[in-house]
PDB file of C-alpha atoms in Angstrom:
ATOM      1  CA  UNK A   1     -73.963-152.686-159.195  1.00 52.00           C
ATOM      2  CA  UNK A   2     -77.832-151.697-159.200  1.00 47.00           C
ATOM      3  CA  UNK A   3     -78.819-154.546-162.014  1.00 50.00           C
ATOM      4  CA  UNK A   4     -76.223-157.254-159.929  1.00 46.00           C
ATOM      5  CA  UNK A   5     -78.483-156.568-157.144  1.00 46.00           C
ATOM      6  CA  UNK A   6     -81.521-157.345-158.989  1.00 46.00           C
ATOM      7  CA  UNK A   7     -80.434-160.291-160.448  1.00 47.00           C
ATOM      8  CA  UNK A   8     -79.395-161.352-157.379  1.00 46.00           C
ATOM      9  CA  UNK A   9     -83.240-160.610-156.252  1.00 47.00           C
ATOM     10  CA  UNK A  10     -84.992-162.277-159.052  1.00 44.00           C
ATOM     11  CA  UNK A  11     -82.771-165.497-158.924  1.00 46.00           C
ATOM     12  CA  UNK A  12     -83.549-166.019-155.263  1.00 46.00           C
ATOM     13  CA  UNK A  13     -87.249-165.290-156.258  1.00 42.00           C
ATOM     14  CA  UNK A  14     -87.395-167.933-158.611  1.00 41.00           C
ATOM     15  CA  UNK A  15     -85.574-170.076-156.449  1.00 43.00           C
ATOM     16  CA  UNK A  16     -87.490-170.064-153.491  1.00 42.00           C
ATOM     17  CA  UNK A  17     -91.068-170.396-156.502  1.00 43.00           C
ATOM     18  CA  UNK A  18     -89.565-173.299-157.498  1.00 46.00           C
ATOM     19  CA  UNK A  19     -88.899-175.143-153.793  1.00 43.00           C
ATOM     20  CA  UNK A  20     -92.554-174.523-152.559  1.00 43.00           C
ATOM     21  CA  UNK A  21     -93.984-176.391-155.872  1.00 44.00           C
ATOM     22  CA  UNK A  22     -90.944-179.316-155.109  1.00 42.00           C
ATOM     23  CA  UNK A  23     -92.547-179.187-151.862  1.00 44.00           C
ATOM     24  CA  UNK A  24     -96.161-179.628-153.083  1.00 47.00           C
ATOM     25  CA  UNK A  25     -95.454-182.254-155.472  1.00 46.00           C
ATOM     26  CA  UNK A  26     -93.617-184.225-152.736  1.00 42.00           C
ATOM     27  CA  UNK A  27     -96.315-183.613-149.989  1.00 51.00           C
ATOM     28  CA  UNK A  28     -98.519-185.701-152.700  1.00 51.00           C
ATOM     29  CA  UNK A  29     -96.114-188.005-153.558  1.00 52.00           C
ATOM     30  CA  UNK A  30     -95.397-188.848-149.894  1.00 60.00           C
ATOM     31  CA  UNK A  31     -98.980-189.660-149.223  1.00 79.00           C
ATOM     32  CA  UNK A  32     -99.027-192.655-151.760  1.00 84.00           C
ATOM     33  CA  UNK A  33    -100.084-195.845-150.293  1.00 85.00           C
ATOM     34  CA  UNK A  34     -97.309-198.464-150.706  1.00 79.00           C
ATOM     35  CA  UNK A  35     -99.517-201.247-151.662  1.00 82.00           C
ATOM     36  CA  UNK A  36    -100.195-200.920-155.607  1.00 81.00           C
ATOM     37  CA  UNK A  37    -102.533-203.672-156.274  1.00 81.00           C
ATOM     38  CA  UNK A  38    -105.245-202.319-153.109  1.00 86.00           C
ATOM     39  CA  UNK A  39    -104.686-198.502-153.259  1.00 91.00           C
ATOM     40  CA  UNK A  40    -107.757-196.382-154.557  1.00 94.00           C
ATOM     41  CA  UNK A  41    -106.693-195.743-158.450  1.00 94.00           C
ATOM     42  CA  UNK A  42    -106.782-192.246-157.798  1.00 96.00           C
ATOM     43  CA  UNK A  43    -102.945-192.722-156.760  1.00 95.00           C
ATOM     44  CA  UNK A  44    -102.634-194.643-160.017  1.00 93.00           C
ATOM     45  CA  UNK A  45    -101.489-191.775-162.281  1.00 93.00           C
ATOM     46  CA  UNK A  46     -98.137-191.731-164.512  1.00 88.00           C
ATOM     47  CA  UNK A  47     -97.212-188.020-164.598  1.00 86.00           C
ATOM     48  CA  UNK A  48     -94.626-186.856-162.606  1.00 83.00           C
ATOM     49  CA  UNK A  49     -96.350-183.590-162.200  1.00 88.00           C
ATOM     50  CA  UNK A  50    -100.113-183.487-162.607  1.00 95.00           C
ATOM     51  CA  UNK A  51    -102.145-180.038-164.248  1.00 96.00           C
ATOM     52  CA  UNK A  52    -105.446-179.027-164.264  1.00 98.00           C
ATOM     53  CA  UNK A  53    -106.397-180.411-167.701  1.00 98.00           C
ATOM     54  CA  UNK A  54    -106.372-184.128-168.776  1.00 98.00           C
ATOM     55  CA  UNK A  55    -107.620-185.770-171.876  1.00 98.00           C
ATOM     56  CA  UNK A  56    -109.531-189.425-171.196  1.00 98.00           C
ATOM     57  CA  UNK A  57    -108.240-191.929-174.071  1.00 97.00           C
ATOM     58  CA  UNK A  58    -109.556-192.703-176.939  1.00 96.00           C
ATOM     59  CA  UNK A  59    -111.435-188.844-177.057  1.00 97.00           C
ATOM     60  CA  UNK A  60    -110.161-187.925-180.404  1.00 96.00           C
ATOM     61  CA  UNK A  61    -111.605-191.018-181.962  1.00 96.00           C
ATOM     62  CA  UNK A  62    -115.143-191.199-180.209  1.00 96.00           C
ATOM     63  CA  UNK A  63    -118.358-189.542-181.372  1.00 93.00           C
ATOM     64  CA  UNK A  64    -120.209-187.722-179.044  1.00 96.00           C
ATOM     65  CA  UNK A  65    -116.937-185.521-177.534  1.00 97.00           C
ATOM     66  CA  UNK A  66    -117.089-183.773-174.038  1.00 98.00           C
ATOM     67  CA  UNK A  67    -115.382-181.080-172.194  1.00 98.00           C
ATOM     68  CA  UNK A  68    -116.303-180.630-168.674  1.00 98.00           C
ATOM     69  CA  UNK A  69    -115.268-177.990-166.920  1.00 98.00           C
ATOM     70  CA  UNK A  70    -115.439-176.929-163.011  1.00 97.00           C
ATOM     71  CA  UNK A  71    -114.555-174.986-159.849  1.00 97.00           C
ATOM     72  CA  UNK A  72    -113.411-177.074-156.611  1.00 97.00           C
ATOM     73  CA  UNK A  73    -114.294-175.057-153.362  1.00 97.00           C
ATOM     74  CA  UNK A  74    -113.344-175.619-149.893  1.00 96.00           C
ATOM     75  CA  UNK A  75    -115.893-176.472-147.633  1.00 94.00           C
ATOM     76  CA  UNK A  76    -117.190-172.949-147.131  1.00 94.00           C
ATOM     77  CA  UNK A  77    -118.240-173.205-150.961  1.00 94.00           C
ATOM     78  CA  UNK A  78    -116.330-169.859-151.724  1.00 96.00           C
ATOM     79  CA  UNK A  79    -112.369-170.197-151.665  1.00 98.00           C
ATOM     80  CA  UNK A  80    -111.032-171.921-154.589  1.00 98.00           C
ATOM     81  CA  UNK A  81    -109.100-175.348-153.540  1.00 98.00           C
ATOM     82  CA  UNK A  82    -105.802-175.850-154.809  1.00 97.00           C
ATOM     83  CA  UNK A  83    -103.619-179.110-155.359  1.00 96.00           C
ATOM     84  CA  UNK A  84    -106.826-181.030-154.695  1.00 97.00           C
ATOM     85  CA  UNK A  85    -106.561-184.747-157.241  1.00 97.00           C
ATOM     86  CA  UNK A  86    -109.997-185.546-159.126  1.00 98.00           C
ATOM     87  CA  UNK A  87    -109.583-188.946-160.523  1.00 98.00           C
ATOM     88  CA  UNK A  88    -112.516-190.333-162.973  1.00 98.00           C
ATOM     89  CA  UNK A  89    -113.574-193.409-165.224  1.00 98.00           C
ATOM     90  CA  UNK A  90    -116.441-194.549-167.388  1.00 97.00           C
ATOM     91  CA  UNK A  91    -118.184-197.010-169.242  1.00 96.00           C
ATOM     92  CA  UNK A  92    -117.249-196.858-173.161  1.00 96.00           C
ATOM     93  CA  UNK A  93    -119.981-195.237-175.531  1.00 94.00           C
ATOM     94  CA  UNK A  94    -121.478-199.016-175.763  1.00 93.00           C
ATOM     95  CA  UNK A  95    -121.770-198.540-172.171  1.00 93.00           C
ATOM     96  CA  UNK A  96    -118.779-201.306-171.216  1.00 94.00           C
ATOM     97  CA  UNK A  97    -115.991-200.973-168.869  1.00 94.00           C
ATOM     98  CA  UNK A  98    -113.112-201.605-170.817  1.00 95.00           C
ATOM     99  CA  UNK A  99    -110.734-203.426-168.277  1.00 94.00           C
ATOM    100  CA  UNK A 100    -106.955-203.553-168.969  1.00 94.00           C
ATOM    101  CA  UNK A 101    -103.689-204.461-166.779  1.00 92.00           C
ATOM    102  CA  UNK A 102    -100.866-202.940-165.816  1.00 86.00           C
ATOM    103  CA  UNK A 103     -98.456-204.792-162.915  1.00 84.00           C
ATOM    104  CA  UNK A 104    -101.080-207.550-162.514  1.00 86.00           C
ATOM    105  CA  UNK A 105    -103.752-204.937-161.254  1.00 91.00           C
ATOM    106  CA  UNK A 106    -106.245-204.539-163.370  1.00 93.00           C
ATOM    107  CA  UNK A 107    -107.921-200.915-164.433  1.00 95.00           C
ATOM    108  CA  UNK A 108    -110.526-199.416-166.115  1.00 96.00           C
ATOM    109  CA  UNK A 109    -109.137-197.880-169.744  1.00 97.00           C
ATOM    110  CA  UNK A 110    -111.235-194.930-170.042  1.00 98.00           C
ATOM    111  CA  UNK A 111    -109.645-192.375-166.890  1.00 98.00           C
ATOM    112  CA  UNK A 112    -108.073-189.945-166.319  1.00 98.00           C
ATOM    113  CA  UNK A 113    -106.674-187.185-163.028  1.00 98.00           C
ATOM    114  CA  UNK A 114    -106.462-183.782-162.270  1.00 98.00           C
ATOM    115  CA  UNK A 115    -104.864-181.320-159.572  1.00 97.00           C
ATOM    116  CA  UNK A 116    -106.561-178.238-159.240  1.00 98.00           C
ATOM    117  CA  UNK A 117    -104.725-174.983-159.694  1.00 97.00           C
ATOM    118  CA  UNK A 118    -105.054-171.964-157.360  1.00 97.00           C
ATOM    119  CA  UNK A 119    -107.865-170.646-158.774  1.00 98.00           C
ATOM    120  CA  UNK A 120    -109.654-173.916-158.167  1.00 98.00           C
ATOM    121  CA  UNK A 121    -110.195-174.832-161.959  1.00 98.00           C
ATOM    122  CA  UNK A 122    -110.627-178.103-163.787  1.00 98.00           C
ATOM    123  CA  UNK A 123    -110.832-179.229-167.379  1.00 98.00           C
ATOM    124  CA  UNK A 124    -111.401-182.721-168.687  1.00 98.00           C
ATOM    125  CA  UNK A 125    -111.707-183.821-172.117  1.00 98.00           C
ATOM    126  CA  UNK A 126    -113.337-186.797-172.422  1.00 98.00           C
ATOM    127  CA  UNK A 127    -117.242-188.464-174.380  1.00 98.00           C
ATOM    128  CA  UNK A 128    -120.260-188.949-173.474  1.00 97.00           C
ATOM    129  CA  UNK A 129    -120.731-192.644-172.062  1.00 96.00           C
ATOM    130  CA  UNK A 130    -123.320-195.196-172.867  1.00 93.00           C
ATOM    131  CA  UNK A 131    -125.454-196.710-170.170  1.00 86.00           C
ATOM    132  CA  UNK A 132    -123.835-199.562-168.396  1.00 80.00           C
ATOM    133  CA  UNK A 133    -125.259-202.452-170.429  1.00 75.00           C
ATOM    134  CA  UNK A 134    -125.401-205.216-167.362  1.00 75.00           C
ATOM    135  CA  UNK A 135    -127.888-202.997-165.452  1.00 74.00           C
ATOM    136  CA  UNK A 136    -130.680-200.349-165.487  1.00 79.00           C
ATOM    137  CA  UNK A 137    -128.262-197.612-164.757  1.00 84.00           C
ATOM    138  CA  UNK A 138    -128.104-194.043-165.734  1.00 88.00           C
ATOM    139  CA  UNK A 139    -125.340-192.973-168.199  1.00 92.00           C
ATOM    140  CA  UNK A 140    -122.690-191.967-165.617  1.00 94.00           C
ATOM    141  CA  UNK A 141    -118.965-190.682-164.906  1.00 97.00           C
ATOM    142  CA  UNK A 142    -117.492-191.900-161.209  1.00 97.00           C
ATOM    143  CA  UNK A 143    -115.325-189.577-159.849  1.00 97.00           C
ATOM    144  CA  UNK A 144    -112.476-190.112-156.328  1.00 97.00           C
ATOM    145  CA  UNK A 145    -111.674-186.381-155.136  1.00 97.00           C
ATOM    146  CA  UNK A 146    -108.192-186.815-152.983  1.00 97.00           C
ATOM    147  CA  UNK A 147    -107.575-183.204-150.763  1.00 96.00           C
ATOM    148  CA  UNK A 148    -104.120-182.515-149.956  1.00 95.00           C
ATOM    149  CA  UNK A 149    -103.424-184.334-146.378  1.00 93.00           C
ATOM    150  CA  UNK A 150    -106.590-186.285-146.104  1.00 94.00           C
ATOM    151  CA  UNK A 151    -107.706-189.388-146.930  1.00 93.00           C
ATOM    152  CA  UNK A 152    -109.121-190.146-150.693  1.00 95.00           C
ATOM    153  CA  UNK A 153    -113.017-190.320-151.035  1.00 95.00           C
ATOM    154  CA  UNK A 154    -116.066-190.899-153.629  1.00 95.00           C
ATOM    155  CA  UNK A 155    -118.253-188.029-154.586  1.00 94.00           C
ATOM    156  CA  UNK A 156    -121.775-188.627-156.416  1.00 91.00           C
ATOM    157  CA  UNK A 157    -121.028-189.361-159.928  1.00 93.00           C
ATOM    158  CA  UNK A 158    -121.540-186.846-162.957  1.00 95.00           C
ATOM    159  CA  UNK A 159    -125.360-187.852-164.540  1.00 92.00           C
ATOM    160  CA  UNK A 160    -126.757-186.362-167.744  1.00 93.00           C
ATOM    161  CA  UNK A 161    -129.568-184.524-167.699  1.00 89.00           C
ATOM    162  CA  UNK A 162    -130.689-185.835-171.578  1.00 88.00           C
ATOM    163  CA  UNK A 163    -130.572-189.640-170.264  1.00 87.00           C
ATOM    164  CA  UNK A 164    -133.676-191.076-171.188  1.00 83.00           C
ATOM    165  CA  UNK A 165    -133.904-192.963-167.599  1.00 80.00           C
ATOM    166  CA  UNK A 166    -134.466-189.540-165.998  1.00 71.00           C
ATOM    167  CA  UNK A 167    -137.846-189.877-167.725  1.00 64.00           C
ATOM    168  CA  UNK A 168    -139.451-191.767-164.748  1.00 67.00           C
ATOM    169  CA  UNK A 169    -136.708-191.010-162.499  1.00 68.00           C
ATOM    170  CA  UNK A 170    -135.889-187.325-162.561  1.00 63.00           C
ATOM    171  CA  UNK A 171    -137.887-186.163-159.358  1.00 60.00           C
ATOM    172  CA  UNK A 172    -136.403-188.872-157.393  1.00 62.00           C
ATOM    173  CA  UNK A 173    -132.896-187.640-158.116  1.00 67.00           C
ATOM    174  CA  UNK A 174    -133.073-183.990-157.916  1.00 60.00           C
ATOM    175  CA  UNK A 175    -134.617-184.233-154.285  1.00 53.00           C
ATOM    176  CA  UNK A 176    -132.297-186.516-153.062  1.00 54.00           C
ATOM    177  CA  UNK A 177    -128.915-186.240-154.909  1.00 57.00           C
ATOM    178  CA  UNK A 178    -126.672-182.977-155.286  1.00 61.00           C
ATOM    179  CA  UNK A 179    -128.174-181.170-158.437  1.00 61.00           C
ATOM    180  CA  UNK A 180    -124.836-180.320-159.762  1.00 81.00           C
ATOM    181  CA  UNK A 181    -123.588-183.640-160.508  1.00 88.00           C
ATOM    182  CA  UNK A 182    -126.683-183.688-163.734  1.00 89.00           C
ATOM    183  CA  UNK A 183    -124.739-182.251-166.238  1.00 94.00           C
ATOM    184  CA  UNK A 184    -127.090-180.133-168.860  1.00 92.00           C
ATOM    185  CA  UNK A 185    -124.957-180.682-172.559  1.00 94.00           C
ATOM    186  CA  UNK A 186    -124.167-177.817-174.759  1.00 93.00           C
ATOM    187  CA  UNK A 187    -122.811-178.427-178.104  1.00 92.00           C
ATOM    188  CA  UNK A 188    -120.680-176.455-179.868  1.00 90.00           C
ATOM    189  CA  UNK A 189    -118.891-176.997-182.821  1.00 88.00           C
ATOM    190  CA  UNK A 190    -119.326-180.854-182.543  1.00 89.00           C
ATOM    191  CA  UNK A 191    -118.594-180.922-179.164  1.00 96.00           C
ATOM    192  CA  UNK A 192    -120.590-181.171-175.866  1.00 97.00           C
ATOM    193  CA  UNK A 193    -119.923-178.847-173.337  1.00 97.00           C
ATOM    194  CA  UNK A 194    -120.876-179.063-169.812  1.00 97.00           C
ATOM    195  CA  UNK A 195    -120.371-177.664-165.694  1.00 96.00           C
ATOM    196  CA  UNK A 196    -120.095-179.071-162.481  1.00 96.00           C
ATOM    197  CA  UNK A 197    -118.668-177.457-159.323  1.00 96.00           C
ATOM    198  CA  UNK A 198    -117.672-178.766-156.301  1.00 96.00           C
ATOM    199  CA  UNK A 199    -117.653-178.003-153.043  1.00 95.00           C
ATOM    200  CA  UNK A 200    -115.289-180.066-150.533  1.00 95.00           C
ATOM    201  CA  UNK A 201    -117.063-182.278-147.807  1.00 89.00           C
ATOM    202  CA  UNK A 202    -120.609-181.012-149.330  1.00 83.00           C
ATOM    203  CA  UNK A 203    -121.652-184.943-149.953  1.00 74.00           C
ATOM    204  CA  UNK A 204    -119.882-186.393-146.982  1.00 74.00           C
ATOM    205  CA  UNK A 205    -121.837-186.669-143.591  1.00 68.00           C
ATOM    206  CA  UNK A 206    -118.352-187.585-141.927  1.00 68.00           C
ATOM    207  CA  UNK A 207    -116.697-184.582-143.460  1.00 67.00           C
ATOM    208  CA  UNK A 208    -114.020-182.745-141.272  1.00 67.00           C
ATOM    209  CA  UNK A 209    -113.032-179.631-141.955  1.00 65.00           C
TER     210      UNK A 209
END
């Protein structure tokens, strides 16, 4: 009788585990805009259920390989933020963004999306990109951050602290822009290595808590 009631326990345990993540993945689900071809592409992913870690394509067969890793805060820069989307994309390592099409909407190739677990973590696994060849541009990654019932937004994009442009220009963008985006490289076994944390409404003036 003793181990039927604990069964009993344990199966309404995992039952009631496995209806708050339905729940989660609906809430995100249900805040899709309808309209495919306008939406921000950080609605744009394939996976029915999203993780922490995503690989950008193309990464096994590119040169100068990157994992970055990261904490998303809330606002108050301490608690970890769960369930929060980070959607990215980047140039190629000739520095071109390789457009394709899916559904007559047209999309940059190199991308890729995360949800944050509950500790806040992210992993991507992408390369280093080349500098955008139709401008004077630094070597960049543009990122969309989407928190759980609010609207999608841009954050300043991830820099690299070896670009040769921050030769003339380094000053200008450590006073002004958020010093964590310039990601410092580390390589390790033939691949780079680098940090960024972020903090929830920390680059938006019309952030609301």
């Amino acid at each position: 009788m003793k181990n039927l009631i604990i069964t009993f326990c344990l199966a309404c345990i995992i039952c009631f585990c496995d209806t708050i993540t339905a729940q989660e993945s609906a809430s995100v689900l249900e805040e899709k805009p309808e309209n495919y071809k306008k939406r921000s592409p950080v609605y744009d992913y394939s996976e029915k259920e999203l993780n922490n870690v995503d690989t950008i394509p193309d990464f096994a067969s590119k040169k100068n390989k990157l994992k970055i890793v990261g904490t998303i805060y809330e606002s108050d820069g301490v608690t970890p933020a769960k369930n929060v989307l980070l959607f990215i994309h980047q140039a190629d390592e000739n520095g071109n963004f390789e457009l394709k099409r899916h559904n007559k909407k047209r999309y940059v190739r190199h991308r890729g999306w995360i949800r944050t677990d509950a500790d806040g973590h992210y992993t991507f696994y992408t390369f280093v990109p080349g500098k955008y060849i139709y401008g004077n541009e630094f070597k960049q990654i543009l990122p969309i951050v989407k928190e759980p019932g609010k609207p999608e937004y841009k954050i300043e994009t991830y820099l690299f602290d070896d670009d040769p442009l921050f030769n003339n220009r380094r000053s200008k963008v450590k006073r002004t822009d958020v010093s964590d985006r310039i990601l410092k490289l580390d390589k390790k076994e033939g691949l780079y290595i680098a940090r960024r944390d972020i903090i929830l409404g920390k680059e938006i003036d019309s952030y609301s808590k």
